[in-house]
Amino acid sequence: MTSPLPTFIQRFFSHYLPLQRGLSSHSVWAYRDAIKLLLRFAAETLRKSVEALGVEDLSEHTVLAFLDHLEVVRLCSARTRNARLAAIRSLFAFIAREDPSWLPQSQKVRSIPLKRTEHNTAHYLHEKQIQELLDAPDLTSAAGLRDRALLLLLYNTGARVSEIVGLKLADLRLDGAGQVQLRGKGNKYRSCPLWPETVRALRAYLAQRLPKDPADQSLFLNARRLPIGRFGIRHLLSRYSSQTSAPASQPPVTPHTIRHTTAMHLLRAGNDIAMVSYWLGHADINTTHAYLEIDMDLKRRMLEKMDGPHARKKPAWHRPDILEWLEDLKSGPNYVQANRPKTASRAKVAP
């Protein structure tokens, strides 16, 4: 049985993912990369062209071999392997729904288990470290004004880097009580208030913002006056974090490090975890609970609010006399005979 695999893939990416599931463009690109790698691997392994591949060629055996290839040859981590598998599972679920005749093969592929991964503790910055990072940009230059506004907005909102990259001028409100509207995962919108310091930094940046295309409404621009990307923001954070007093053993500072920092500082300020979850745009509050696991100061304050147990002091244990007596039984081989009670001798009977 052959199948129009390209037709399935085109509908999967053009209609199902963006329209039915409402995934962001970044999520769609991640799925695209996974399927591209699978198609190339299958074509090389089966010695076919990509155009000649059918659904039957993407068997459970081929998918398992592809996952091994990711880890052994491409040296991908288990997390990356699981992310690729999730994209493949989603594709086969779509194919089975479009054509139920592929349901048996879909079930086999979708039953491939995810690998267990280590739970990495979230890294965040302490108050002194984040202040050093915010003070690093040179405010006498246009790039420094942009970077200061960008760093403050990241820390103020705890936004994902994709949310910052996607910001438009219309998403800002700087008159009165400043606020920004963020578009998160699944095209869900949330609004965050802004500190007066963030508003002032944004106004200073906007006063000298000069896009290459006057019609460009992207909030942050790169050195070429084009919309800044995720890797550009990561590069800025890497450069400025190297100017702080952070120890060399500390993990690199990324946009998600700033997000973790915002979450931790909000929790340590005494905010309810449900409100912090809403602030960060978490779909599941259990995601926010992970931050409670890494703050020992917060745990210590929680413990101090609870009275400790008042346990009674037990007397020191001593060995009972009977045990001492039993222990003495092994002191010598004739102990039992020596301590046997004496009996009267029998009287002699006359013959």
Short mmCIF file of C-alpha atoms in Angstrom, two decimals:
data_model
loop_
_atom_site.label_atom_id
_atom_site.label_comp_id
_atom_site.label_asym_id
_atom_site.label_seq_id
_atom_site.Cartn_x
_atom_site.Cartn_y
_atom_site.Cartn_z
CA MET A 1 0.00 0.00 0.00
CA THR A 2 1.39 3.36 -1.03
CA SER A 3 0.37 6.80 0.16
CA PRO A 4 0.66 10.44 -0.84
CA LEU A 5 3.07 11.33 1.97
CA PRO A 6 3.83 14.84 0.63
CA THR A 7 0.10 15.64 0.66
CA PHE A 8 -0.22 14.59 4.29
CA ILE A 9 2.86 16.61 5.27
CA GLN A 10 1.68 19.74 3.46
CA ARG A 11 -1.74 19.66 5.14
CA PHE A 12 -0.08 18.91 8.49
CA PHE A 13 2.07 22.05 8.34
CA SER A 14 -0.18 24.43 6.43
CA HIS A 15 -3.49 23.70 8.13
CA TYR A 16 -3.39 21.36 11.12
CA LEU A 17 -0.54 22.81 13.22
CA PRO A 18 -1.13 26.57 12.74
CA LEU A 19 -4.92 26.61 12.38
CA GLN A 20 -6.38 23.65 14.26
CA ARG A 21 -3.80 23.43 17.04
CA GLY A 22 -2.91 27.12 17.00
CA LEU A 23 0.83 26.58 17.39
CA SER A 24 3.17 29.52 17.10
CA SER A 25 5.47 29.87 14.11
CA HIS A 26 8.45 28.87 16.28
CA SER A 27 6.74 25.61 17.28
CA VAL A 28 5.83 24.90 13.65
CA TRP A 29 9.48 25.45 12.66
CA ALA A 30 10.63 23.03 15.37
CA TYR A 31 8.22 20.37 14.04
CA ARG A 32 9.43 21.11 10.50
CA ASP A 33 13.07 20.52 11.45
CA ALA A 34 12.22 17.16 13.03
CA ILE A 35 10.29 15.91 9.98
CA LYS A 36 13.00 17.15 7.59
CA LEU A 37 15.63 15.16 9.47
CA LEU A 38 13.43 12.06 9.47
CA LEU A 39 12.76 12.27 5.73
CA ARG A 40 16.45 12.71 4.91
CA PHE A 41 17.42 9.80 7.16
CA ALA A 42 14.76 7.51 5.67
CA ALA A 43 15.74 8.44 2.11
CA GLU A 44 19.43 7.70 2.75
CA THR A 45 18.72 4.48 4.63
CA LEU A 46 16.23 3.10 2.08
CA ARG A 47 18.17 4.53 -0.89
CA LYS A 48 15.19 6.40 -2.20
CA SER A 49 14.57 9.98 -3.09
CA VAL A 50 12.58 12.02 -0.60
CA GLU A 51 9.80 12.43 -3.19
CA ALA A 52 9.50 8.62 -3.53
CA LEU A 53 8.96 8.01 0.18
CA GLY A 54 5.56 6.82 1.36
CA VAL A 55 4.00 6.46 4.78
CA GLU A 56 4.88 2.75 4.71
CA ASP A 57 8.56 3.69 4.54
CA LEU A 58 8.35 5.53 7.86
CA SER A 59 7.87 2.33 9.82
CA GLU A 60 8.41 1.79 13.51
CA HIS A 61 11.80 0.25 12.70
CA THR A 62 12.84 3.27 10.64
CA VAL A 63 11.74 5.73 13.31
CA LEU A 64 13.63 3.82 16.02
CA ALA A 65 16.75 3.77 13.85
CA PHE A 66 16.35 7.52 13.28
CA LEU A 67 16.13 8.17 17.02
CA ASP A 68 19.30 6.13 17.59
CA HIS A 69 20.97 8.10 14.80
CA LEU A 70 20.14 11.35 16.57
CA GLU A 71 21.86 10.27 19.77
CA VAL A 72 24.79 8.28 18.43
CA VAL A 73 25.75 10.14 15.26
CA ARG A 74 24.39 13.66 15.79
CA LEU A 75 25.15 13.50 19.56
CA CYS A 76 21.74 14.90 20.49
CA SER A 77 20.59 14.82 24.10
CA ALA A 78 17.68 12.73 25.31
CA ARG A 79 15.59 15.91 25.52
CA THR A 80 16.22 16.69 21.86
CA ARG A 81 15.46 13.09 20.95
CA ASN A 82 12.15 13.30 22.81
CA ALA A 83 11.27 16.59 21.11
CA ARG A 84 11.84 15.03 17.66
CA LEU A 85 9.76 12.00 18.65
CA ALA A 86 6.91 14.24 19.82
CA ALA A 87 6.79 15.88 16.37
CA ILE A 88 6.77 12.46 14.66
CA ARG A 89 4.00 11.22 16.95
CA SER A 90 1.92 14.27 16.13
CA LEU A 91 2.39 13.71 12.38
CA PHE A 92 1.27 10.08 12.59
CA ALA A 93 -1.74 10.98 14.71
CA PHE A 94 -2.75 13.40 11.95
CA ILE A 95 -2.18 10.81 9.21
CA ALA A 96 -4.31 8.22 11.02
CA ARG A 97 -7.12 10.72 11.43
CA GLU A 98 -6.96 11.71 7.76
CA ASP A 99 -6.79 8.08 6.55
CA PRO A 100 -7.78 5.43 9.14
CA SER A 101 -6.18 2.70 7.03
CA TRP A 102 -2.85 3.86 8.49
CA LEU A 103 -4.06 3.48 12.07
CA PRO A 104 -2.11 0.23 12.82
CA GLN A 105 1.21 1.76 11.72
CA SER A 106 0.37 5.01 13.51
CA GLN A 107 -0.26 3.15 16.75
CA LYS A 108 3.11 1.37 16.51
CA VAL A 109 5.02 4.61 15.93
CA ARG A 110 3.12 6.52 18.59
CA SER A 111 3.78 3.74 21.12
CA ILE A 112 7.54 4.38 20.97
CA PRO A 113 8.31 5.61 24.49
CA LEU A 114 10.03 8.81 25.43
CA LYS A 115 13.36 8.48 27.17
CA ARG A 116 13.73 9.48 30.78
CA THR A 117 15.70 12.67 31.22
CA GLU A 118 17.41 14.23 34.19
CA HIS A 119 15.51 17.00 35.93
CA ASN A 120 17.76 20.03 35.67
CA THR A 121 17.37 22.63 38.39
CA ALA A 122 16.41 26.01 36.99
CA HIS A 123 19.22 28.56 37.14
CA TYR A 124 18.39 32.10 38.21
CA LEU A 125 20.20 35.28 39.20
CA HIS A 126 20.23 36.86 42.64
CA GLU A 127 19.33 40.50 43.15
CA LYS A 128 22.94 41.72 42.96
CA GLN A 129 23.64 39.74 39.80
CA ILE A 130 20.56 40.97 37.93
CA GLN A 131 21.34 44.56 38.92
CA GLU A 132 24.87 44.23 37.53
CA LEU A 133 23.41 42.89 34.30
CA LEU A 134 20.93 45.76 34.00
CA ASP A 135 23.71 48.31 34.63
CA ALA A 136 26.05 46.83 32.01
CA PRO A 137 24.80 48.61 28.82
CA ASP A 138 26.43 51.90 27.85
CA LEU A 139 23.63 54.48 27.99
CA THR A 140 25.60 56.99 25.93
CA SER A 141 25.07 54.90 22.77
CA ALA A 142 21.93 54.04 20.82
CA ALA A 143 22.66 50.31 21.14
CA GLY A 144 23.07 50.69 24.90
CA LEU A 145 19.69 52.42 25.22
CA ARG A 146 18.06 49.59 23.29
CA ASP A 147 19.80 46.91 25.35
CA ARG A 148 18.89 48.56 28.66
CA ALA A 149 15.22 48.72 27.62
CA LEU A 150 15.29 45.12 26.39
CA LEU A 151 16.91 43.77 29.57
CA LEU A 152 14.51 45.68 31.81
CA LEU A 153 11.51 44.43 29.82
CA LEU A 154 12.73 40.83 30.04
CA TYR A 155 13.18 41.06 33.81
CA ASN A 156 10.00 43.09 34.39
CA THR A 157 7.71 40.71 32.51
CA GLY A 158 9.51 37.35 32.71
CA ALA A 159 8.58 36.98 29.05
CA ARG A 160 9.79 34.20 26.78
CA VAL A 161 12.30 35.31 24.18
CA SER A 162 9.80 34.52 21.43
CA GLU A 163 7.32 36.88 23.09
CA ILE A 164 9.89 39.70 23.17
CA VAL A 165 10.91 39.10 19.56
CA GLY A 166 7.27 39.23 18.46
CA LEU A 167 6.46 42.54 20.16
CA LYS A 168 5.08 45.36 18.03
CA LEU A 169 4.86 49.05 18.82
CA ALA A 170 1.11 48.72 19.24
CA ASP A 171 1.64 46.21 22.08
CA LEU A 172 3.11 48.94 24.29
CA ARG A 173 1.19 51.44 26.36
CA LEU A 174 3.51 53.97 27.96
CA ASP A 175 1.06 56.71 28.93
CA GLY A 176 -0.18 56.64 32.51
CA ALA A 177 0.35 53.22 34.06
CA GLY A 178 2.61 51.49 31.57
CA GLN A 179 1.81 48.01 30.36
CA VAL A 180 2.68 45.59 27.56
CA GLN A 181 0.62 42.89 25.85
CA LEU A 182 2.43 39.61 25.23
CA ARG A 183 1.39 36.82 22.90
CA GLY A 184 2.38 33.50 24.44
CA LYS A 185 2.11 29.86 23.48
CA GLY A 186 -1.04 28.87 21.65
CA ASN A 187 -1.62 32.53 20.68
CA LYS A 188 -2.77 33.31 24.21
CA TYR A 189 -2.47 36.96 25.18
CA ARG A 190 -1.67 38.38 28.59
CA SER A 191 -0.91 41.90 29.80
CA CYS A 192 1.85 42.84 32.23
CA PRO A 193 2.24 46.18 34.04
CA LEU A 194 5.56 47.96 33.71
CA TRP A 195 7.80 49.56 36.30
CA PRO A 196 8.37 53.31 35.88
CA GLU A 197 12.04 52.48 35.23
CA THR A 198 11.03 50.20 32.35
CA VAL A 199 8.75 52.88 30.89
CA ARG A 200 11.53 55.47 31.01
CA ALA A 201 14.01 53.07 29.39
CA LEU A 202 11.56 52.24 26.60
CA ARG A 203 10.82 55.90 25.93
CA ALA A 204 14.53 56.67 25.72
CA TYR A 205 15.00 53.82 23.25
CA LEU A 206 11.98 54.73 21.11
CA ALA A 207 13.19 58.32 20.81
CA GLN A 208 16.15 57.11 18.75
CA ARG A 209 14.63 53.99 17.12
CA LEU A 210 15.14 54.21 13.34
CA PRO A 211 13.99 51.15 11.34
CA LYS A 212 15.34 50.44 7.88
CA ASP A 213 11.77 50.19 6.62
CA PRO A 214 9.62 53.01 8.04
CA ALA A 215 6.62 50.69 7.96
CA ASP A 216 8.34 48.14 10.23
CA GLN A 217 6.41 47.97 13.52
CA SER A 218 8.75 45.55 15.34
CA LEU A 219 9.67 46.96 18.75
CA PHE A 220 13.33 45.92 18.97
CA LEU A 221 15.75 46.26 16.05
CA ASN A 222 19.25 44.92 15.56
CA ALA A 223 22.36 46.79 14.44
CA ARG A 224 21.20 46.59 10.81
CA ARG A 225 17.92 48.27 11.81
CA LEU A 226 15.97 45.05 11.14
CA PRO A 227 13.81 43.13 13.65
CA ILE A 228 16.02 41.49 16.26
CA GLY A 229 15.91 37.70 16.54
CA ARG A 230 16.21 35.17 19.33
CA PHE A 231 19.89 34.53 18.68
CA GLY A 232 20.60 38.26 18.72
CA ILE A 233 19.08 38.55 22.21
CA ARG A 234 21.02 35.50 23.39
CA HIS A 235 24.23 37.09 22.11
CA LEU A 236 23.51 40.33 23.98
CA LEU A 237 22.90 38.47 27.23
CA SER A 238 26.08 36.44 26.81
CA ARG A 239 28.13 39.58 26.20
CA TYR A 240 26.72 41.57 29.12
CA SER A 241 26.80 38.66 31.58
CA SER A 242 30.53 38.30 30.93
CA GLN A 243 30.96 41.84 32.31
CA THR A 244 29.41 40.98 35.68
CA SER A 245 31.01 39.44 38.75
CA ALA A 246 29.25 36.10 38.21
CA PRO A 247 31.56 33.13 38.92
CA ALA A 248 32.98 31.29 35.92
CA SER A 249 31.34 28.06 37.10
CA GLN A 250 27.88 29.61 36.75
CA PRO A 251 25.81 28.37 33.77
CA PRO A 252 25.52 30.82 30.85
CA VAL A 253 22.85 33.49 31.16
CA THR A 254 20.10 33.03 28.57
CA PRO A 255 16.71 34.72 28.05
CA HIS A 256 15.16 31.84 29.98
CA THR A 257 17.53 32.53 32.87
CA ILE A 258 15.95 35.98 33.16
CA ARG A 259 12.50 34.36 33.05
CA HIS A 260 13.50 32.02 35.89
CA THR A 261 14.87 35.02 37.79
CA THR A 262 11.60 36.93 37.50
CA ALA A 263 9.65 33.91 38.71
CA MET A 264 11.92 33.37 41.71
CA HIS A 265 11.93 37.03 42.74
CA LEU A 266 8.13 37.22 42.49
CA LEU A 267 7.76 34.15 44.71
CA ARG A 268 10.33 35.37 47.24
CA ALA A 269 8.45 38.66 47.47
CA GLY A 270 5.51 36.70 48.91
CA ASN A 271 3.26 36.55 45.84
CA ASP A 272 0.78 33.70 45.52
CA ILE A 273 2.01 30.95 43.24
CA ALA A 274 -1.23 31.03 41.22
CA MET A 275 -0.66 34.71 40.41
CA VAL A 276 2.97 34.03 39.46
CA SER A 277 1.77 31.26 37.16
CA TYR A 278 -0.63 33.69 35.50
CA TRP A 279 2.12 36.33 35.24
CA LEU A 280 4.41 33.91 33.40
CA GLY A 281 1.67 32.58 31.14
CA HIS A 282 1.96 28.98 32.35
CA ALA A 283 -0.87 26.75 31.12
CA ASP A 284 -0.32 24.40 34.09
CA ILE A 285 0.41 25.64 37.61
CA ASN A 286 2.57 22.54 38.17
CA THR A 287 5.14 24.18 35.89
CA THR A 288 5.38 27.05 38.35
CA HIS A 289 5.68 24.65 41.30
CA ALA A 290 9.12 23.67 40.00
CA TYR A 291 10.47 27.04 41.17
CA LEU A 292 9.59 26.20 44.76
CA GLU A 293 12.01 23.29 44.61
CA ILE A 294 15.10 25.44 44.05
CA ASP A 295 14.78 28.22 46.64
CA MET A 296 16.18 27.06 49.97
CA ASP A 297 15.62 30.48 51.57
CA LEU A 298 11.92 30.26 50.78
CA LYS A 299 11.75 26.74 52.16
CA ARG A 300 13.56 27.84 55.31
CA ARG A 301 11.08 30.68 55.91
CA MET A 302 8.21 28.24 55.45
CA LEU A 303 9.75 25.90 58.01
CA GLU A 304 10.28 28.71 60.52
CA LYS A 305 6.55 29.46 60.53
CA MET A 306 5.86 25.95 61.85
CA ASP A 307 6.56 24.91 65.42
CA GLY A 308 8.95 22.01 65.73
CA PRO A 309 7.92 18.79 67.52
CA HIS A 310 8.42 18.53 71.31
CA ALA A 311 9.72 15.01 71.70
CA ARG A 312 10.10 13.54 75.18
CA LYS A 313 13.63 12.62 76.13
CA LYS A 314 13.87 8.85 76.57
CA PRO A 315 16.11 7.37 79.29
CA ALA A 316 19.33 5.77 78.17
CA TRP A 317 18.90 2.12 77.24
CA HIS A 318 20.63 -0.50 79.39
CA ARG A 319 20.96 -4.20 78.99
CA PRO A 320 18.60 -6.22 81.24
CA ASP A 321 20.17 -8.53 83.86
CA ILE A 322 18.82 -11.64 82.19
CA LEU A 323 20.72 -10.79 79.02
CA GLU A 324 23.90 -10.36 81.01
CA TRP A 325 23.34 -13.79 82.60
CA LEU A 326 22.73 -15.41 79.21
CA GLU A 327 25.86 -13.77 77.83
CA ASP A 328 27.90 -15.33 80.65
CA LEU A 329 26.85 -18.80 79.53
CA LYS A 330 29.60 -18.77 76.93
CA SER A 331 32.35 -17.75 79.37
CA GLY A 332 33.68 -21.31 79.74
CA PRO A 333 32.99 -24.88 78.59
CA ASN A 334 32.36 -26.16 82.17
CA TYR A 335 30.07 -23.30 83.20
CA VAL A 336 26.94 -25.47 83.24
CA GLN A 337 28.59 -28.33 85.08
CA ALA A 338 30.16 -25.98 87.64
CA ASN A 339 26.83 -24.44 88.42
CA ARG A 340 24.84 -27.71 88.50
CA PRO A 341 23.12 -28.17 91.91
CA LYS A 342 24.81 -30.76 94.21
CA THR A 343 22.76 -33.93 95.11
CA ALA A 344 23.18 -36.34 97.99
CA SER A 345 25.16 -39.53 97.26
CA ARG A 346 23.26 -42.78 97.15
CA ALA A 347 23.43 -44.99 100.24
CA LYS A 348 25.30 -48.24 99.85
CA VAL A 349 23.13 -51.33 100.10
CA ALA A 350 24.55 -54.33 101.88
CA PRO A 351 24.80 -57.45 99.83
#
